[in-house]
Amino acid sequence: MRRRTWPLLTTVACLGLATVLITCTVICPNAAAGRRELKVALYPFIPEFVAAADLIKRDFEAAYPHIKLNILDLRSNYYGPDDPNYIETVDADVFEVDSILLAQFVADKKIRELQQMCFYHKQSCLRMPTLGHR
């Protein structure tokens, strides 16, 4: 089970980051030339978080060498509002949030709806996770 879950998790995370990268490119097309930093707050409570974060960073930066991926480590207290690593107080470009926090993120305008032109065709998005599931 673990061997099948790891590639699926990595594929889904990379697809999500690629979607955000495309969105950021559309939203900020005049970003400075050179290597740009993308700060990502991943959900930290997965098995072997550090190994997963390293793998995502390595694969993402290999695919997009002009982007420096900075994955924030929020394991110390993702849910604690008084902690500096609380998910709602960190400065990030991309958030992977627990669904119980989603309404608050919308209310605080930390997340917004993607523009229609940013969406992939459904079959191209679901192809890799479907292959990973087999």
PDB file of C-alpha atoms in Angstrom:
ATOM      1  CA  MET A   1       0.000   0.000   0.000  1.00  0.00           C
ATOM      2  CA  ARG A   2       2.770   2.428   0.945  1.00  0.00           C
ATOM      3  CA  ARG A   3       4.597   1.946  -2.362  1.00  0.00           C
ATOM      4  CA  ARG A   4       1.452   2.774  -4.320  1.00  0.00           C
ATOM      5  CA  THR A   5       0.553   5.791  -2.179  1.00  0.00           C
ATOM      6  CA  TRP A   6       3.933   7.551  -2.445  1.00  0.00           C
ATOM      7  CA  PRO A   7       3.962   7.993  -6.273  1.00  0.00           C
ATOM      8  CA  LEU A   8       0.331   9.089  -6.206  1.00  0.00           C
ATOM      9  CA  LEU A   9       1.032  11.656  -3.474  1.00  0.00           C
ATOM     10  CA  THR A  10       4.065  12.987  -5.357  1.00  0.00           C
ATOM     11  CA  THR A  11       2.157  13.181  -8.640  1.00  0.00           C
ATOM     12  CA  VAL A  12      -0.777  15.039  -7.089  1.00  0.00           C
ATOM     13  CA  ALA A  13       1.525  17.489  -5.288  1.00  0.00           C
ATOM     14  CA  CYS A  14       3.556  18.180  -8.459  1.00  0.00           C
ATOM     15  CA  LEU A  15       0.390  18.699 -10.501  1.00  0.00           C
ATOM     16  CA  GLY A  16      -0.921  21.109  -7.894  1.00  0.00           C
ATOM     17  CA  LEU A  17       2.322  23.070  -7.855  1.00  0.00           C
ATOM     18  CA  ALA A  18       2.423  23.159 -11.657  1.00  0.00           C
ATOM     19  CA  THR A  19      -1.115  24.573 -11.671  1.00  0.00           C
ATOM     20  CA  VAL A  20      -0.101  27.249  -9.195  1.00  0.00           C
ATOM     21  CA  LEU A  21       3.008  28.045 -11.215  1.00  0.00           C
ATOM     22  CA  ILE A  22       0.905  28.594 -14.322  1.00  0.00           C
ATOM     23  CA  THR A  23      -1.511  30.736 -12.319  1.00  0.00           C
ATOM     24  CA  CYS A  24       1.328  32.823 -10.896  1.00  0.00           C
ATOM     25  CA  THR A  25       2.736  33.309 -14.377  1.00  0.00           C
ATOM     26  CA  VAL A  26      -0.654  34.541 -15.607  1.00  0.00           C
ATOM     27  CA  ILE A  27      -1.182  36.785 -12.576  1.00  0.00           C
ATOM     28  CA  CYS A  28       2.404  38.120 -12.455  1.00  0.00           C
ATOM     29  CA  PRO A  29       3.657  38.025 -16.053  1.00  0.00           C
ATOM     30  CA  ASN A  30       6.159  40.849 -15.471  1.00  0.00           C
ATOM     31  CA  ALA A  31       8.067  39.112 -12.668  1.00  0.00           C
ATOM     32  CA  ALA A  32      11.735  39.985 -12.540  1.00  0.00           C
ATOM     33  CA  ALA A  33      14.041  37.970 -14.770  1.00  0.00           C
ATOM     34  CA  GLY A  34      16.162  35.333 -13.107  1.00  0.00           C
ATOM     35  CA  ARG A  35      15.305  32.713 -10.546  1.00  0.00           C
ATOM     36  CA  ARG A  36      12.052  33.466  -8.766  1.00  0.00           C
ATOM     37  CA  GLU A  37      11.139  32.116  -5.323  1.00  0.00           C
ATOM     38  CA  LEU A  38       7.831  30.344  -4.797  1.00  0.00           C
ATOM     39  CA  LYS A  39       6.957  29.817  -1.102  1.00  0.00           C
ATOM     40  CA  VAL A  40       4.794  26.764  -0.517  1.00  0.00           C
ATOM     41  CA  ALA A  41       3.022  25.752   2.686  1.00  0.00           C
ATOM     42  CA  LEU A  42       2.312  22.035   2.331  1.00  0.00           C
ATOM     43  CA  TYR A  43       0.101  20.096   4.708  1.00  0.00           C
ATOM     44  CA  PRO A  44       2.812  18.709   7.010  1.00  0.00           C
ATOM     45  CA  PHE A  45       1.152  15.691   8.586  1.00  0.00           C
ATOM     46  CA  ILE A  46       1.967  13.030   6.034  1.00  0.00           C
ATOM     47  CA  PRO A  47       4.326  10.080   6.466  1.00  0.00           C
ATOM     48  CA  GLU A  48       7.945  11.088   5.916  1.00  0.00           C
ATOM     49  CA  PHE A  49       7.190  14.779   5.331  1.00  0.00           C
ATOM     50  CA  VAL A  50      10.848  15.810   4.972  1.00  0.00           C
ATOM     51  CA  ALA A  51      11.533  13.149   2.335  1.00  0.00           C
ATOM     52  CA  ALA A  52       8.338  14.064   0.474  1.00  0.00           C
ATOM     53  CA  ALA A  53       9.182  17.791   0.555  1.00  0.00           C
ATOM     54  CA  ASP A  54      12.723  17.112  -0.701  1.00  0.00           C
ATOM     55  CA  LEU A  55      11.413  14.946  -3.540  1.00  0.00           C
ATOM     56  CA  ILE A  56       8.792  17.530  -4.558  1.00  0.00           C
ATOM     57  CA  LYS A  57      11.381  20.326  -4.444  1.00  0.00           C
ATOM     58  CA  ARG A  58      13.920  18.363  -6.490  1.00  0.00           C
ATOM     59  CA  ASP A  59      11.438  17.261  -9.161  1.00  0.00           C
ATOM     60  CA  PHE A  60       9.763  20.663  -9.390  1.00  0.00           C
ATOM     61  CA  GLU A  61      13.032  22.602  -9.690  1.00  0.00           C
ATOM     62  CA  ALA A  62      14.271  20.136 -12.311  1.00  0.00           C
ATOM     63  CA  ALA A  63      11.127  20.782 -14.364  1.00  0.00           C
ATOM     64  CA  TYR A  64      11.139  24.569 -13.718  1.00  0.00           C
ATOM     65  CA  PRO A  65      14.776  25.663 -13.181  1.00  0.00           C
ATOM     66  CA  HIS A  66      13.826  29.350 -13.150  1.00  0.00           C
ATOM     67  CA  ILE A  67      11.785  28.788  -9.948  1.00  0.00           C
ATOM     68  CA  LYS A  68      13.336  28.297  -6.505  1.00  0.00           C
ATOM     69  CA  LEU A  69      10.818  26.276  -4.502  1.00  0.00           C
ATOM     70  CA  ASN A  70      10.837  27.088  -0.797  1.00  0.00           C
ATOM     71  CA  ILE A  71       8.738  24.530   1.086  1.00  0.00           C
ATOM     72  CA  LEU A  72       7.876  25.842   4.535  1.00  0.00           C
ATOM     73  CA  ASP A  73       8.128  23.422   7.449  1.00  0.00           C
ATOM     74  CA  LEU A  74       4.986  23.920   9.538  1.00  0.00           C
ATOM     75  CA  ARG A  75       5.153  20.675  11.520  1.00  0.00           C
ATOM     76  CA  SER A  76       5.728  22.347  14.878  1.00  0.00           C
ATOM     77  CA  ASN A  77       2.186  23.726  15.150  1.00  0.00           C
ATOM     78  CA  TYR A  78       0.195  23.909  11.937  1.00  0.00           C
ATOM     79  CA  TYR A  79      -3.091  24.325  13.838  1.00  0.00           C
ATOM     80  CA  GLY A  80      -1.994  26.593  16.735  1.00  0.00           C
ATOM     81  CA  PRO A  81      -3.025  30.258  16.281  1.00  0.00           C
ATOM     82  CA  ASP A  82      -0.408  31.416  18.825  1.00  0.00           C
ATOM     83  CA  ASP A  83       2.493  29.715  17.063  1.00  0.00           C
ATOM     84  CA  PRO A  84       4.601  31.394  14.353  1.00  0.00           C
ATOM     85  CA  ASN A  85       4.134  28.277  12.207  1.00  0.00           C
ATOM     86  CA  TYR A  86       0.351  28.533  12.251  1.00  0.00           C
ATOM     87  CA  ILE A  87      -0.863  27.983   8.686  1.00  0.00           C
ATOM     88  CA  GLU A  88      -2.963  31.166   8.617  1.00  0.00           C
ATOM     89  CA  THR A  89      -0.091  33.459   9.654  1.00  0.00           C
ATOM     90  CA  VAL A  90       2.721  32.249   7.386  1.00  0.00           C
ATOM     91  CA  ASP A  91       3.682  34.176   4.289  1.00  0.00           C
ATOM     92  CA  ALA A  92       3.331  31.793   1.355  1.00  0.00           C
ATOM     93  CA  ASP A  93       2.393  31.919  -2.314  1.00  0.00           C
ATOM     94  CA  VAL A  94       0.810  28.458  -2.303  1.00  0.00           C
ATOM     95  CA  PHE A  95      -1.211  26.866   0.486  1.00  0.00           C
ATOM     96  CA  GLU A  96      -2.179  23.235   0.875  1.00  0.00           C
ATOM     97  CA  VAL A  97      -4.779  23.561   3.609  1.00  0.00           C
ATOM     98  CA  ASP A  98      -6.809  21.262   5.746  1.00  0.00           C
ATOM     99  CA  SER A  99     -10.417  21.621   4.604  1.00  0.00           C
ATOM    100  CA  ILE A 100     -11.517  22.676   8.097  1.00  0.00           C
ATOM    101  CA  LEU A 101      -9.578  25.929   7.522  1.00  0.00           C
ATOM    102  CA  LEU A 102     -10.841  26.598   4.004  1.00  0.00           C
ATOM    103  CA  ALA A 103     -13.709  28.959   4.933  1.00  0.00           C
ATOM    104  CA  GLN A 104     -11.372  31.078   7.053  1.00  0.00           C
ATOM    105  CA  PHE A 105      -8.824  31.308   4.217  1.00  0.00           C
ATOM    106  CA  VAL A 106     -11.565  32.540   1.889  1.00  0.00           C
ATOM    107  CA  ALA A 107     -12.804  35.068   4.462  1.00  0.00           C
ATOM    108  CA  ASP A 108      -9.252  36.357   5.033  1.00  0.00           C
ATOM    109  CA  LYS A 109      -8.728  36.599   1.243  1.00  0.00           C
ATOM    110  CA  LYS A 110      -5.641  34.384   1.446  1.00  0.00           C
ATOM    111  CA  ILE A 111      -7.004  32.298  -1.415  1.00  0.00           C
ATOM    112  CA  ARG A 112      -9.145  33.133  -4.398  1.00  0.00           C
ATOM    113  CA  GLU A 113     -10.808  31.454  -7.317  1.00  0.00           C
ATOM    114  CA  LEU A 114      -8.586  30.658 -10.296  1.00  0.00           C
ATOM    115  CA  GLN A 115      -9.317  32.447 -13.531  1.00  0.00           C
ATOM    116  CA  GLN A 116     -11.135  30.267 -16.041  1.00  0.00           C
ATOM    117  CA  MET A 117      -8.254  30.353 -18.530  1.00  0.00           C
ATOM    118  CA  CYS A 118      -5.976  28.742 -15.928  1.00  0.00           C
ATOM    119  CA  PHE A 119      -7.875  25.476 -15.768  1.00  0.00           C
ATOM    120  CA  TYR A 120      -6.544  22.396 -17.468  1.00  0.00           C
ATOM    121  CA  HIS A 121      -8.749  20.126 -19.489  1.00  0.00           C
ATOM    122  CA  LYS A 122     -10.207  17.589 -17.045  1.00  0.00           C
ATOM    123  CA  GLN A 123      -8.633  14.574 -18.725  1.00  0.00           C
ATOM    124  CA  SER A 124      -5.125  16.058 -18.722  1.00  0.00           C
ATOM    125  CA  CYS A 125      -5.384  16.757 -14.973  1.00  0.00           C
ATOM    126  CA  LEU A 126      -6.679  13.344 -14.038  1.00  0.00           C
ATOM    127  CA  ARG A 127      -4.477  11.255 -16.311  1.00  0.00           C
ATOM    128  CA  MET A 128      -1.441  10.968 -13.974  1.00  0.00           C
ATOM    129  CA  PRO A 129      -3.313  10.298 -10.711  1.00  0.00           C
ATOM    130  CA  THR A 130      -5.394   7.718 -12.539  1.00  0.00           C
ATOM    131  CA  LEU A 131      -2.245   5.999 -13.796  1.00  0.00           C
ATOM    132  CA  GLY A 132      -0.745   6.120 -10.293  1.00  0.00           C
ATOM    133  CA  HIS A 133      -3.843   4.471  -8.883  1.00  0.00           C
ATOM    134  CA  ARG A 134      -3.546   1.456 -11.194  1.00  0.00           C
TER     135      ARG A 134
END
